[in-house]
Amino acid sequence: MAQDYLPYEQVFQKHSAPMLMVEPASGAIIDANKAAQEFYGYDRATLRSMAIQTINQLTAEQVLAERQLAQREDRNFFIFRHKLADGSVRTVEVHSTPLEFRGRPALLSIIHDISADRGRQEELWHYKNRLEEMVDAKSQELASANETRDRWMLALVITLTVSLIAVGFLFLERNAAHRRLRSSEQRLREIIFGTNVGTWEWNVQTGAAVYNKRWAEIVGYRLEELEPVSTETWEKLAHPDDVKKSQEKLEEVFAGKVPAYDCEIRMRHKDGRWVWVLDRGRVVEWTKDGEPLRMSGTHADITVLKESEEAVRRLAMTDHLTGLSNRAHFSQSLEENVRIADRENRKFALMMLDLNTFKPVNDSHGHPVGDALLQEVAETIKKCTRDGDIVTRVGGDEFAVIIGDYCGEDDVLSCAGRIYREISKPTEIQGKTISISVSIGISYYPDDADTATELIKRADQAMYQAKKSGSNVLTYKTFRMRAAS
């Protein structure tokens, strides 16, 4: 599957801003881009061998105090003092975003040097203090010369001077605030670009929604193709089952049961396939009545991750030789069929099969022929059963079939008869003609047992009786009748 995002080296290493990838628990620097190497004066290998605590000149207590201050001031960045390779110390703003990097948690930190801004602020305050000292000195001089005559003049001078200082200070602060706002917005865009996620904003009360371009790209569209966008846009693209699941999780957030919304959903791609998306968000504004007003969140494409999980799950549930389900999957499926049968008042059947002459074939012709024979038997059983039936290699030369939704017991017996006849036909394997037979035992749920364990036991009893008597195919009911006679 082709990736729909830029390569790591292009996004991270070539970024113009210094960027560090840091392990949250230890503070170890996992990686540093070229801009960070130039800023700190260390090469990439040296930075990778360091911890962020080596660079940060603040103590652990000071770092904690800064984080608490940032939280009170409602800002999304921290101000630290970082020491460079040449011994100089710079004041920096650090914007960190948690993400998963190569299978482990990490912090993507973008560093901005604000030493010059800090210096200008200190100069401004120094200039203000000097002006105030000059005003005080002048006031004393005028007061000593003629306190009564110049009292109103002094007040006017002081007022004008302080006003000018205040206006100048406010003007400088306003410009600085605008610069900080533009810089923060730019850094936020860079972080979103670096994490390759789509973003959404939702007015819960009106249903109005705003999405970014990446949100649409995840499902193969340009944002212009989907406009006008709203929550209905999302609902049309999402899988119906996942829409219901999402609504249930949102209700938990709105009711205050959980602090944030987190849901894995499937969305229909423009080319028709389903894309897995990790949908996350928080309520960022509530009404005066305590109702949710606005939510913001992200969409991350996790299709590759889900496909990997499914591949691992299939591998864990598959017999490596025949490709059939293995014993673990058989046990899980049998328990699930029991639950469904109990809930929906249905019946199902279980076949247990054992090859009668497999050991002599394996001993005389060798394991490669034996393995090929088992693969041939597995294909034969699959051809004689339906797609919905679960065919399992239980172990060795033993097989099992779970048959659900059958019309009658005669249908199950007919299927077992086909399996017996097809397996009993001579087959050519690696230039050798092989002939074997099979014994089959059948039990029905809930007629013969009320648990999965008992159902297997009943089918095994019928199968061993079929092997012993040469009957080939035997149900547990027939076995009981013979045992009673």
CSV table of C-alpha atoms in Angstrom, one decimal:
chain,number,residue,atom,x,y,z
A,1,MET,CA,0.0,0.0,0.0
A,2,ALA,CA,1.5,3.3,-1.0
A,3,GLN,CA,2.1,5.8,1.7
A,4,ASP,CA,0.3,9.1,1.5
A,5,TYR,CA,2.7,11.2,3.5
A,6,LEU,CA,6.2,12.7,3.0
A,7,PRO,CA,9.2,10.6,4.0
A,8,TYR,CA,10.6,11.1,7.5
A,9,GLU,CA,14.0,12.4,6.2
A,10,GLN,CA,12.3,15.1,4.1
A,11,VAL,CA,9.9,16.3,6.8
A,12,PHE,CA,12.2,16.0,9.8
A,13,GLN,CA,15.9,16.3,8.7
A,14,LYS,CA,15.3,19.0,6.1
A,15,HIS,CA,13.1,21.2,8.3
A,16,SER,CA,14.4,24.8,8.7
A,17,ALA,CA,13.6,24.9,12.5
A,18,PRO,CA,15.8,23.0,15.0
A,19,MET,CA,13.9,19.8,15.9
A,20,LEU,CA,14.6,17.1,18.5
A,21,MET,CA,13.0,13.7,18.9
A,22,VAL,CA,13.1,12.9,22.7
A,23,GLU,CA,12.1,9.8,24.7
A,24,PRO,CA,9.6,11.1,27.4
A,25,ALA,CA,10.6,8.8,30.2
A,26,SER,CA,14.4,9.1,30.2
A,27,GLY,CA,14.9,12.4,28.3
A,28,ALA,CA,17.3,10.6,25.9
A,29,ILE,CA,17.6,12.4,22.5
A,30,ILE,CA,16.5,9.9,19.9
A,31,ASP,CA,17.2,12.0,16.8
A,32,ALA,CA,18.1,15.6,15.8
A,33,ASN,CA,17.6,17.3,12.5
A,34,LYS,CA,20.3,19.3,10.6
A,35,ALA,CA,19.0,22.6,11.9
A,36,ALA,CA,19.3,21.4,15.5
A,37,GLN,CA,22.9,20.3,14.8
A,38,GLU,CA,23.8,23.7,13.5
A,39,PHE,CA,22.1,25.5,16.4
A,40,TYR,CA,23.6,23.5,19.2
A,41,GLY,CA,27.0,23.0,17.6
A,42,TYR,CA,27.0,19.2,18.0
A,43,ASP,CA,27.0,16.6,15.2
A,44,ARG,CA,24.0,14.2,14.9
A,45,ALA,CA,25.8,11.2,16.6
A,46,THR,CA,26.8,13.3,19.6
A,47,LEU,CA,23.3,14.7,20.1
A,48,ARG,CA,21.9,11.1,19.9
A,49,SER,CA,24.2,10.1,22.8
A,50,MET,CA,23.0,13.0,25.0
A,51,ALA,CA,20.0,13.6,27.2
A,52,ILE,CA,17.9,16.7,27.1
A,53,GLN,CA,18.9,17.3,30.7
A,54,THR,CA,22.5,17.9,29.6
A,55,ILE,CA,21.4,20.8,27.3
A,56,ASN,CA,18.7,22.3,29.5
A,57,GLN,CA,20.3,24.5,32.2
A,58,LEU,CA,17.2,24.6,34.4
A,59,THR,CA,17.0,22.3,37.4
A,60,ALA,CA,14.3,19.7,37.7
A,61,GLU,CA,12.4,21.9,40.1
A,62,GLN,CA,12.7,24.9,37.7
A,63,VAL,CA,11.5,22.8,34.8
A,64,LEU,CA,8.5,21.7,36.9
A,65,ALA,CA,7.8,25.4,37.9
A,66,GLU,CA,8.0,26.4,34.2
A,67,ARG,CA,5.5,23.7,33.2
A,68,GLN,CA,3.1,24.8,35.9
A,69,LEU,CA,3.4,28.5,34.9
A,70,ALA,CA,2.7,27.5,31.2
A,71,GLN,CA,-0.4,25.7,32.3
A,72,ARG,CA,-1.6,28.8,34.3
A,73,GLU,CA,-0.9,31.1,31.4
A,74,ASP,CA,-2.7,28.7,29.0
A,75,ARG,CA,0.3,28.6,26.6
A,76,ASN,CA,1.3,25.5,24.6
A,77,PHE,CA,5.1,26.1,24.8
A,78,PHE,CA,7.8,26.2,27.5
A,79,ILE,CA,10.7,28.6,28.0
A,80,PHE,CA,14.0,27.0,28.9
A,81,ARG,CA,17.7,27.9,28.9
A,82,HIS,CA,19.8,25.7,26.6
A,83,LYS,CA,23.6,25.4,26.6
A,84,LEU,CA,25.3,25.2,23.2
A,85,ALA,CA,28.6,23.4,22.4
A,86,ASP,CA,30.6,26.7,22.6
A,87,GLY,CA,29.4,27.2,26.2
A,88,SER,CA,27.0,30.0,25.5
A,89,VAL,CA,23.4,29.8,26.9
A,90,ARG,CA,20.4,30.7,24.8
A,91,THR,CA,16.8,31.3,25.9
A,92,VAL,CA,14.5,29.1,23.8
A,93,GLU,CA,10.8,28.4,23.3
A,94,VAL,CA,10.1,24.6,23.1
A,95,HIS,CA,6.9,23.3,21.5
A,96,SER,CA,6.5,19.5,22.1
A,97,THR,CA,4.0,17.1,20.6
A,98,PRO,CA,3.7,13.5,21.8
A,99,LEU,CA,3.7,10.9,19.0
A,100,GLU,CA,4.8,7.3,18.2
A,101,PHE,CA,8.2,7.1,16.6
A,102,ARG,CA,9.4,3.7,15.2
A,103,GLY,CA,7.1,1.8,17.6
A,104,ARG,CA,7.8,3.7,20.8
A,105,PRO,CA,6.5,6.9,22.4
A,106,ALA,CA,8.4,10.1,21.7
A,107,LEU,CA,8.2,13.9,21.9
A,108,LEU,CA,8.7,15.9,18.8
A,109,SER,CA,10.2,19.2,20.0
A,110,ILE,CA,10.5,22.3,17.9
A,111,ILE,CA,13.0,24.8,19.3
A,112,HIS,CA,12.9,28.6,18.6
A,113,ASP,CA,15.7,31.0,19.8
A,114,ILE,CA,14.0,33.9,21.6
A,115,SER,CA,17.2,35.3,23.3
A,116,ALA,CA,17.0,38.5,21.2
A,117,ASP,CA,13.3,39.1,22.1
A,118,ARG,CA,14.2,38.7,25.8
A,119,GLY,CA,17.0,41.1,25.5
A,120,ARG,CA,14.8,43.8,23.9
A,121,GLN,CA,12.2,43.4,26.7
A,122,GLU,CA,14.9,43.9,29.3
A,123,GLU,CA,16.2,47.0,27.5
A,124,LEU,CA,12.6,48.4,27.3
A,125,TRP,CA,12.1,48.0,31.1
A,126,HIS,CA,15.5,49.5,31.7
A,127,TYR,CA,14.7,52.5,29.5
A,128,LYS,CA,11.3,52.9,31.3
A,129,ASN,CA,13.0,52.9,34.8
A,130,ARG,CA,15.6,55.4,33.6
A,131,LEU,CA,12.9,57.8,32.5
A,132,GLU,CA,11.0,57.4,35.8
A,133,GLU,CA,14.3,58.2,37.6
A,134,MET,CA,14.8,61.3,35.5
A,135,VAL,CA,11.2,62.5,36.1
A,136,ASP,CA,11.6,62.0,39.9
A,137,ALA,CA,14.9,64.0,39.9
A,138,LYS,CA,13.3,66.8,37.8
A,139,SER,CA,10.3,66.9,40.2
A,140,GLN,CA,12.6,67.4,43.2
A,141,GLU,CA,14.5,70.2,41.5
A,142,LEU,CA,11.4,72.1,40.5
A,143,ALA,CA,9.8,71.6,43.9
A,144,SER,CA,12.9,73.1,45.7
A,145,ALA,CA,12.9,76.1,43.3
A,146,ASN,CA,9.3,77.0,43.6
A,147,GLU,CA,7.0,74.4,45.0
A,148,THR,CA,3.8,76.4,44.9
A,149,ARG,CA,4.2,77.9,41.4
A,150,ASP,CA,5.2,74.8,39.7
A,151,ARG,CA,3.0,72.2,41.4
A,152,TRP,CA,0.5,72.0,38.5
A,153,MET,CA,3.3,72.2,35.9
A,154,LEU,CA,5.1,69.3,37.5
A,155,ALA,CA,1.9,67.3,37.6
A,156,LEU,CA,1.4,68.0,33.9
A,157,VAL,CA,5.0,67.0,33.0
A,158,ILE,CA,4.8,63.9,35.1
A,159,THR,CA,1.4,62.9,33.5
A,160,LEU,CA,2.6,63.6,30.0
A,161,THR,CA,5.9,61.7,30.5
A,162,VAL,CA,4.2,58.7,32.1
A,163,SER,CA,1.6,58.7,29.4
A,164,LEU,CA,4.2,58.8,26.7
A,165,ILE,CA,6.1,55.9,28.3
A,166,ALA,CA,2.9,53.9,28.7
A,167,VAL,CA,1.8,54.6,25.1
A,168,GLY,CA,5.2,53.6,23.8
A,169,PHE,CA,5.3,50.5,26.0
A,170,LEU,CA,1.8,49.4,25.0
A,171,PHE,CA,2.7,50.0,21.3
A,172,LEU,CA,5.8,47.8,21.6
A,173,GLU,CA,4.0,45.2,23.6
A,174,ARG,CA,1.2,45.1,21.0
A,175,ASN,CA,3.6,44.6,18.2
A,176,ALA,CA,5.5,41.9,20.1
A,177,ALA,CA,2.2,40.2,20.9
A,178,HIS,CA,1.3,40.2,17.2
A,179,ARG,CA,4.7,38.7,16.3
A,180,ARG,CA,4.3,36.0,19.0
A,181,LEU,CA,0.8,35.2,17.7
A,182,ARG,CA,2.0,34.9,14.1
A,183,SER,CA,5.0,32.8,15.2
A,184,SER,CA,2.8,30.5,17.3
A,185,GLU,CA,0.4,30.0,14.4
A,186,GLN,CA,3.3,29.2,12.1
A,187,ARG,CA,4.7,26.7,14.6
A,188,LEU,CA,1.3,25.1,15.1
A,189,ARG,CA,1.0,24.6,11.3
A,190,GLU,CA,4.5,23.1,11.3
A,191,ILE,CA,3.6,20.7,14.1
A,192,ILE,CA,0.4,19.6,12.3
A,193,PHE,CA,2.3,19.2,9.1
A,194,GLY,CA,5.1,17.2,10.8
A,195,THR,CA,2.6,14.8,12.5
A,196,ASN,CA,0.7,14.3,9.2
A,197,VAL,CA,-2.8,14.4,10.8
A,198,GLY,CA,-6.1,15.8,9.7
A,199,THR,CA,-7.8,18.4,11.9
A,200,TRP,CA,-11.5,19.1,12.6
A,201,GLU,CA,-13.5,21.7,14.6
A,202,TRP,CA,-17.2,21.0,15.4
A,203,ASN,CA,-19.9,23.3,16.8
A,204,VAL,CA,-21.9,20.7,18.7
A,205,GLN,CA,-24.9,22.9,19.0
A,206,THR,CA,-25.2,23.9,15.3
A,207,GLY,CA,-23.5,21.0,13.6
A,208,ALA,CA,-21.2,23.3,11.7
A,209,ALA,CA,-17.7,21.8,11.1
A,210,VAL,CA,-14.3,22.9,9.7
A,211,TYR,CA,-11.7,20.4,8.3
A,212,ASN,CA,-8.2,20.9,7.0
A,213,LYS,CA,-6.9,19.7,3.7
A,214,ARG,CA,-5.1,16.7,5.2
A,215,TRP,CA,-8.4,15.5,6.7
A,216,ALA,CA,-9.8,15.2,3.1
A,217,GLU,CA,-6.6,13.7,1.7
A,218,ILE,CA,-6.8,10.7,4.1
A,219,VAL,CA,-9.9,9.6,2.2
A,220,GLY,CA,-8.6,10.5,-1.2
A,221,TYR,CA,-10.3,13.8,-1.8
A,222,ARG,CA,-9.4,17.4,-2.2
A,223,LEU,CA,-11.2,19.5,0.4
A,224,GLU,CA,-12.9,21.5,-2.4
A,225,GLU,CA,-14.6,18.3,-3.6
A,226,LEU,CA,-16.4,17.8,-0.3
A,227,GLU,CA,-17.6,21.4,0.3
A,228,PRO,CA,-19.8,22.5,1.9
A,229,VAL,CA,-18.6,20.3,4.7
A,230,SER,CA,-20.4,19.5,8.0
A,231,THR,CA,-20.8,16.6,10.3
A,232,GLU,CA,-23.1,15.0,7.7
A,233,THR,CA,-20.0,14.9,5.4
A,234,TRP,CA,-18.2,12.7,8.0
A,235,GLU,CA,-21.3,10.5,8.6
A,236,LYS,CA,-21.6,9.8,4.8
A,237,LEU,CA,-18.0,8.7,4.6
A,238,ALA,CA,-17.9,6.7,7.9
A,239,HIS,CA,-18.9,3.0,8.3
A,240,PRO,CA,-22.5,2.8,9.7
A,241,ASP,CA,-21.4,0.5,12.5
A,242,ASP,CA,-18.6,3.0,13.5
A,243,VAL,CA,-21.0,6.0,13.4
A,244,LYS,CA,-23.0,4.3,16.1
A,245,LYS,CA,-19.9,3.5,18.1
A,246,SER,CA,-18.6,7.0,17.8
A,247,GLN,CA,-21.9,8.5,19.0
A,248,GLU,CA,-21.8,6.3,22.1
A,249,LYS,CA,-18.3,7.4,22.9
A,250,LEU,CA,-19.2,11.1,22.4
A,251,GLU,CA,-22.1,10.7,24.8
A,252,GLU,CA,-19.7,9.5,27.4
A,253,VAL,CA,-17.6,12.6,26.9
A,254,PHE,CA,-20.6,14.9,27.0
A,255,ALA,CA,-21.8,13.2,30.2
A,256,GLY,CA,-18.4,13.8,31.9
A,257,LYS,CA,-17.6,10.1,32.2
A,258,VAL,CA,-14.4,10.3,30.2
A,259,PRO,CA,-12.2,13.4,29.6
A,260,ALA,CA,-11.6,13.0,25.9
A,261,TYR,CA,-13.0,11.3,22.8
A,262,ASP,CA,-11.0,8.4,21.2
A,263,CYS,CA,-12.4,6.1,18.6
A,264,GLU,CA,-11.1,3.9,15.8
A,265,ILE,CA,-13.4,4.2,12.7
A,266,ARG,CA,-13.5,3.1,9.1
A,267,MET,CA,-14.0,5.7,6.4
A,268,ARG,CA,-14.8,5.1,2.7
A,269,HIS,CA,-11.9,6.1,0.5
A,270,LYS,CA,-12.6,7.7,-2.9
A,271,ASP,CA,-11.4,4.6,-4.6
A,272,GLY,CA,-14.0,2.5,-2.7
A,273,ARG,CA,-11.8,0.8,0.0
A,274,TRP,CA,-12.1,1.3,3.7
A,275,VAL,CA,-9.5,3.4,5.5
A,276,TRP,CA,-8.9,3.0,9.2
A,277,VAL,CA,-8.8,6.3,11.1
A,278,LEU,CA,-7.9,7.1,14.7
A,279,ASP,CA,-10.4,9.9,15.6
A,280,ARG,CA,-9.5,11.9,18.7
A,281,GLY,CA,-10.9,15.1,20.2
A,282,ARG,CA,-11.9,17.2,23.3
A,283,VAL,CA,-14.6,19.6,24.2
A,284,VAL,CA,-12.8,23.0,24.2
A,285,GLU,CA,-15.8,25.2,25.1
A,286,TRP,CA,-19.0,24.5,27.1
A,287,THR,CA,-22.2,26.6,27.3
A,288,LYS,CA,-23.3,28.3,30.6
A,289,ASP,CA,-25.7,25.5,31.1
A,290,GLY,CA,-22.9,22.9,31.0
A,291,GLU,CA,-23.7,21.6,27.5
A,292,PRO,CA,-20.9,21.0,25.0
A,293,LEU,CA,-20.4,23.9,22.6
A,294,ARG,CA,-17.2,23.3,20.6
A,295,MET,CA,-15.0,20.3,20.0
A,296,SER,CA,-11.6,20.1,18.3
A,297,GLY,CA,-9.7,17.0,17.2
A,298,THR,CA,-7.6,15.1,14.8
A,299,HIS,CA,-7.8,12.3,12.3
A,300,ALA,CA,-4.7,10.0,11.9
A,301,ASP,CA,-4.5,7.3,9.2
A,302,ILE,CA,-3.8,4.0,11.0
A,303,THR,CA,-4.7,1.7,8.0
A,304,VAL,CA,-1.2,0.2,7.9
A,305,LEU,CA,-1.2,-0.5,11.6
A,306,LYS,CA,-4.6,-2.2,11.5
A,307,GLU,CA,-3.6,-4.3,8.5
A,308,SER,CA,-0.5,-5.4,10.4
A,309,GLU,CA,-2.6,-6.3,13.5
A,310,GLU,CA,-5.0,-8.3,11.3
A,311,ALA,CA,-2.0,-10.2,9.7
A,312,VAL,CA,-0.6,-11.0,13.1
A,313,ARG,CA,-4.1,-12.2,14.3
A,314,ARG,CA,-4.5,-14.4,11.2
A,315,LEU,CA,-1.1,-15.9,11.7
A,316,ALA,CA,-1.9,-16.7,15.3
A,317,MET,CA,-5.1,-18.4,14.3
A,318,THR,CA,-3.8,-20.4,11.3
A,319,ASP,CA,-2.3,-23.8,11.0
A,320,HIS,CA,1.1,-23.2,9.3
A,321,LEU,CA,1.0,-26.4,7.2
A,322,THR,CA,-2.5,-26.5,5.8
A,323,GLY,CA,-3.7,-22.9,6.0
A,324,LEU,CA,-6.8,-24.0,8.0
A,325,SER,CA,-7.7,-22.5,11.3
A,326,ASN,CA,-5.7,-24.0,14.2
A,327,ARG,CA,-6.7,-25.4,17.6
A,328,ALA,CA,-6.8,-21.9,19.2
A,329,HIS,CA,-9.1,-20.5,16.6
A,330,PHE,CA,-11.2,-23.7,16.7
A,331,SER,CA,-11.8,-23.3,20.5
A,332,GLN,CA,-12.6,-19.7,20.1
A,333,SER,CA,-15.1,-20.3,17.2
A,334,LEU,CA,-16.8,-23.2,19.0
A,335,GLU,CA,-17.4,-21.1,22.1
A,336,GLU,CA,-18.8,-18.3,19.9
A,337,ASN,CA,-21.1,-20.7,18.1
A,338,VAL,CA,-22.4,-21.9,21.5
A,339,ARG,CA,-23.1,-18.3,22.6
A,340,ILE,CA,-24.9,-17.5,19.3
A,341,ALA,CA,-27.0,-20.7,19.5
A,342,ASP,CA,-28.0,-20.0,23.1
A,343,ARG,CA,-28.9,-16.4,22.3
A,344,GLU,CA,-30.8,-17.0,19.0
A,345,ASN,CA,-32.2,-20.5,19.9
A,346,ARG,CA,-30.3,-22.1,17.0
A,347,LYS,CA,-28.5,-25.4,16.4
A,348,PHE,CA,-25.2,-26.3,14.9
A,349,ALA,CA,-23.1,-29.4,14.3
A,350,LEU,CA,-19.6,-30.5,15.0
A,351,MET,CA,-17.6,-33.1,13.0
A,352,MET,CA,-14.4,-34.7,14.3
A,353,LEU,CA,-12.3,-36.5,11.6
A,354,ASP,CA,-9.4,-38.9,12.0
A,355,LEU,CA,-7.3,-40.3,9.1
A,356,ASN,CA,-7.2,-44.1,9.5
A,357,THR,CA,-4.0,-45.1,7.7
A,358,PHE,CA,-2.0,-41.9,7.8
A,359,LYS,CA,0.8,-43.2,10.1
A,360,PRO,CA,1.8,-46.1,7.7
A,361,VAL,CA,1.9,-43.7,4.8
A,362,ASN,CA,4.0,-41.2,6.7
A,363,ASP,CA,6.4,-44.0,7.9
A,364,SER,CA,6.8,-45.6,4.5
A,365,HIS,CA,7.0,-42.6,2.3
A,366,GLY,CA,8.5,-40.0,4.6
A,367,HIS,CA,7.4,-36.7,6.1
A,368,PRO,CA,7.4,-34.6,2.9
A,369,VAL,CA,4.8,-37.0,1.4
A,370,GLY,CA,2.9,-37.0,4.7
A,371,ASP,CA,2.8,-33.2,4.8
A,372,ALA,CA,1.6,-33.0,1.2
A,373,LEU,CA,-1.1,-35.6,2.0
A,374,LEU,CA,-2.4,-33.5,4.9
A,375,GLN,CA,-2.5,-30.5,2.7
A,376,GLU,CA,-4.5,-32.4,0.1
A,377,VAL,CA,-6.9,-33.7,2.7
A,378,ALA,CA,-7.4,-30.1,4.0
A,379,GLU,CA,-8.3,-28.9,0.5
A,380,THR,CA,-10.7,-31.8,0.0
A,381,ILE,CA,-12.5,-31.0,3.3
A,382,LYS,CA,-12.8,-27.3,2.3
A,383,LYS,CA,-14.2,-28.2,-1.1
A,384,CYS,CA,-16.9,-30.4,0.5
A,385,THR,CA,-18.0,-27.7,3.0
A,386,ARG,CA,-19.5,-24.2,2.7
A,387,ASP,CA,-17.6,-20.9,3.0
A,388,GLY,CA,-19.2,-20.2,6.3
A,389,ASP,CA,-18.2,-23.5,7.9
A,390,ILE,CA,-15.0,-23.5,10.0
A,391,VAL,CA,-12.5,-26.2,8.9
A,392,THR,CA,-9.7,-26.9,11.4
A,393,ARG,CA,-6.6,-29.0,11.7
A,394,VAL,CA,-6.8,-29.9,15.4
A,395,GLY,CA,-3.4,-31.6,15.3
A,396,GLY,CA,-1.5,-34.4,13.6
A,397,ASP,CA,-4.0,-36.2,11.3
A,398,GLU,CA,-7.1,-35.0,13.2
A,399,PHE,CA,-9.5,-32.4,11.7
A,400,ALA,CA,-12.7,-30.8,12.8
A,401,VAL,CA,-15.6,-29.0,11.0
A,402,ILE,CA,-18.1,-26.6,12.7
A,403,ILE,CA,-21.3,-26.5,10.6
A,404,GLY,CA,-23.7,-23.7,11.4
A,405,ASP,CA,-27.1,-22.8,10.0
A,406,TYR,CA,-27.8,-26.3,8.6
A,407,CYS,CA,-31.4,-27.2,7.4
A,408,GLY,CA,-31.5,-30.6,8.9
A,409,GLU,CA,-29.4,-33.5,10.2
A,410,ASP,CA,-29.5,-35.1,6.8
A,411,ASP,CA,-27.6,-32.2,5.3
A,412,VAL,CA,-24.8,-32.7,7.8
A,413,LEU,CA,-24.7,-36.4,7.1
A,414,SER,CA,-24.7,-35.7,3.4
A,415,CYS,CA,-21.7,-33.4,3.8
A,416,ALA,CA,-19.8,-36.0,5.9
A,417,GLY,CA,-20.5,-38.6,3.2
A,418,ARG,CA,-19.0,-36.4,0.5
A,419,ILE,CA,-15.9,-35.8,2.7
A,420,TYR,CA,-15.5,-39.5,3.3
A,421,ARG,CA,-15.9,-40.5,-0.4
A,422,GLU,CA,-13.5,-37.7,-1.7
A,423,ILE,CA,-10.8,-38.5,0.9
A,424,SER,CA,-11.1,-42.3,0.2
A,425,LYS,CA,-10.3,-41.7,-3.5
A,426,PRO,CA,-6.6,-42.7,-4.5
A,427,THR,CA,-4.5,-39.5,-5.0
A,428,GLU,CA,-1.2,-38.9,-6.7
A,429,ILE,CA,1.4,-37.2,-4.4
A,430,GLN,CA,5.0,-36.7,-5.5
A,431,GLY,CA,4.8,-39.5,-8.0
A,432,LYS,CA,3.2,-42.0,-5.6
A,433,THR,CA,-0.4,-43.2,-5.5
A,434,ILE,CA,-1.7,-42.9,-2.0
A,435,SER,CA,-4.9,-44.4,-0.6
A,436,ILE,CA,-6.3,-43.6,2.8
A,437,SER,CA,-9.7,-43.5,4.6
A,438,VAL,CA,-11.2,-41.4,7.3
A,439,SER,CA,-13.5,-41.9,10.3
A,440,ILE,CA,-16.0,-39.2,11.1
A,441,GLY,CA,-18.0,-38.6,14.3
A,442,ILE,CA,-20.8,-36.0,14.5
A,443,SER,CA,-22.5,-34.3,17.5
A,444,TYR,CA,-25.3,-31.7,17.5
A,445,TYR,CA,-25.7,-28.7,19.8
A,446,PRO,CA,-27.8,-28.5,22.0
A,447,ASP,CA,-29.3,-32.0,21.4
A,448,ASP,CA,-26.2,-33.9,22.4
A,449,ALA,CA,-24.4,-31.5,24.8
A,450,ASP,CA,-24.9,-28.1,26.5
A,451,THR,CA,-21.2,-27.0,26.5
A,452,ALA,CA,-18.4,-26.8,23.9
A,453,THR,CA,-16.3,-29.3,25.9
A,454,GLU,CA,-19.1,-31.9,26.1
A,455,LEU,CA,-19.9,-31.4,22.4
A,456,ILE,CA,-16.3,-32.3,21.4
A,457,LYS,CA,-16.4,-35.3,23.7
A,458,ARG,CA,-19.6,-36.6,22.1
A,459,ALA,CA,-18.2,-36.2,18.6
A,460,ASP,CA,-15.0,-37.9,19.5
A,461,GLN,CA,-16.9,-40.8,21.0
A,462,ALA,CA,-18.9,-41.2,17.8
A,463,MET,CA,-15.7,-40.9,15.7
A,464,TYR,CA,-13.8,-43.6,17.6
A,465,GLN,CA,-16.8,-45.9,17.4
A,466,ALA,CA,-17.0,-45.3,13.6
A,467,LYS,CA,-13.3,-46.2,13.4
A,468,LYS,CA,-13.7,-49.3,15.6
A,469,SER,CA,-16.8,-50.6,13.8
A,470,GLY,CA,-15.8,-49.6,10.3
A,471,SER,CA,-18.9,-47.5,9.9
A,472,ASN,CA,-16.9,-44.6,8.5
A,473,VAL,CA,-19.5,-41.9,9.5
A,474,LEU,CA,-21.4,-42.1,12.8
A,475,THR,CA,-23.5,-39.6,14.8
A,476,TYR,CA,-23.5,-39.5,18.6
A,477,LYS,CA,-27.2,-40.4,18.6
A,478,THR,CA,-26.4,-43.6,16.7
A,479,PHE,CA,-23.5,-44.3,19.0
A,480,ARG,CA,-25.7,-44.1,22.0
A,481,MET,CA,-28.3,-46.4,20.4
A,482,ARG,CA,-25.6,-49.0,19.7
A,483,ALA,CA,-24.1,-48.7,23.2
A,484,ALA,CA,-27.6,-49.2,24.7
A,485,SER,CA,-28.3,-52.3,22.6
